[in-house]
Short mmCIF file of C-alpha atoms in Angstrom, two decimals:
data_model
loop_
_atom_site.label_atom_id
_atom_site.label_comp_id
_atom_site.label_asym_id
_atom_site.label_seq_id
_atom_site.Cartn_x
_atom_site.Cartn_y
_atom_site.Cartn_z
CA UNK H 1 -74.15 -85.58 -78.93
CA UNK H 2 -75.22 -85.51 -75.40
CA UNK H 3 -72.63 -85.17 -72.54
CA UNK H 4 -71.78 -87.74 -70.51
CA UNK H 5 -71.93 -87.12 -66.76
CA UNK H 6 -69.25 -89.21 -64.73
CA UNK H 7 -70.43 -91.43 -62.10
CA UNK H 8 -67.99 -92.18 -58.69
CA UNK H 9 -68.45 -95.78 -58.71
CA UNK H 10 -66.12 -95.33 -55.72
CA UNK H 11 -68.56 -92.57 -53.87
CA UNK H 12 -70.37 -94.60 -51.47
CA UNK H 13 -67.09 -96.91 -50.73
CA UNK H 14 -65.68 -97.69 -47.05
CA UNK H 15 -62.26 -96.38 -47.07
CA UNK H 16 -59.38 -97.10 -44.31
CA UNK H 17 -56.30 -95.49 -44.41
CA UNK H 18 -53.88 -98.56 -44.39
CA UNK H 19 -50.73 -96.94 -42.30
CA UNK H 20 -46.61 -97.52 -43.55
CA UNK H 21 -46.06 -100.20 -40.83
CA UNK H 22 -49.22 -102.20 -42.14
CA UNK H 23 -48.67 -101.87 -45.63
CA UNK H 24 -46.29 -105.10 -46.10
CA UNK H 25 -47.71 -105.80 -49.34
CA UNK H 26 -47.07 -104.49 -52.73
CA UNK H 27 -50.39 -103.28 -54.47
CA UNK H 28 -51.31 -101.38 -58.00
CA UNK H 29 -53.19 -98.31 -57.54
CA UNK H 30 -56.55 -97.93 -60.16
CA UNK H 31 -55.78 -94.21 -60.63
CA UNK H 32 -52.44 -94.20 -61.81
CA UNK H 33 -51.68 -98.23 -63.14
CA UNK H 34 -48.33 -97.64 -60.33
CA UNK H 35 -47.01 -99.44 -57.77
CA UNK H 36 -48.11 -98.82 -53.90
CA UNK H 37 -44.74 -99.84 -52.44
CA UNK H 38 -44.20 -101.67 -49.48
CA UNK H 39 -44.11 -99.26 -46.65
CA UNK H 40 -46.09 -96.04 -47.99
CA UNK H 41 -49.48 -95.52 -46.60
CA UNK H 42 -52.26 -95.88 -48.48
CA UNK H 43 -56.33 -96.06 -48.91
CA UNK H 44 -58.22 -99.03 -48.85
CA UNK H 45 -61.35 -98.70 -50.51
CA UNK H 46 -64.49 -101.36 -50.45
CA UNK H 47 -67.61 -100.55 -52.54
CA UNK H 48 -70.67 -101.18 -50.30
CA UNK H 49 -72.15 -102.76 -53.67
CA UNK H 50 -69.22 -104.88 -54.30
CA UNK H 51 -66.72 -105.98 -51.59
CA UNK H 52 -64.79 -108.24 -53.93
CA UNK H 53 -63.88 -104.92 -56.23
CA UNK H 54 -61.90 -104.03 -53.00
CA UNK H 55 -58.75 -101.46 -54.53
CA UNK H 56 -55.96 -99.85 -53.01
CA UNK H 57 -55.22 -96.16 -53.86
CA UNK H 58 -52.43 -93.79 -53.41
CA UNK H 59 -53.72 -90.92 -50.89
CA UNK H 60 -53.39 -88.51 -53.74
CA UNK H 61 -55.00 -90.83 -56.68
CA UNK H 62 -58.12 -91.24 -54.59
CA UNK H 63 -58.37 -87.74 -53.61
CA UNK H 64 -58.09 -86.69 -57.16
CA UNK H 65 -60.27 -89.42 -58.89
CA UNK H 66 -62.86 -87.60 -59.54
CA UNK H 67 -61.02 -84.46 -61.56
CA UNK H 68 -58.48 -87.41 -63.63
CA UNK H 69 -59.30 -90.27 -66.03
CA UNK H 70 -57.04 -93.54 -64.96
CA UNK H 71 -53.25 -93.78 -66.65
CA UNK H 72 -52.82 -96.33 -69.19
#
């Protein structure tokens, strides 16, 4: 069986770091399936490809995306 190679569909994204006094919404992060509370900074990420697959990540979940497979 040959090995799949993992592709960061986020790689080539525009990321912002969304600071606690901006974030006033509550968002789920694609990395762990939790809550980005109101209040806790965050990433914003846009895929150049796909602006309407904008996500918001937990500074640690994005960092780590490529080394962890998303939580159920």
């Amino acid at each position: 069986m040959a090995k799949r190679i993992p592709v960061d569909f986020w790689a080539d994204a525009e990321t912002r770091f969304v600071q606690p006094y901006e974030a006033v919404k509550l968002y789920l992060c694609p990395g762990c399936n939790r809550d980005i509370e109101r209040g806790v900074g965050h990433i914003v990420a846009i895929p150049r490809e796909a602006v309407d697959l904008r996500r918001h990540w937990h500074r640690g979940c994005w960092n780590g995306r490529a080394t962890r497979t998303p939580r159920d």
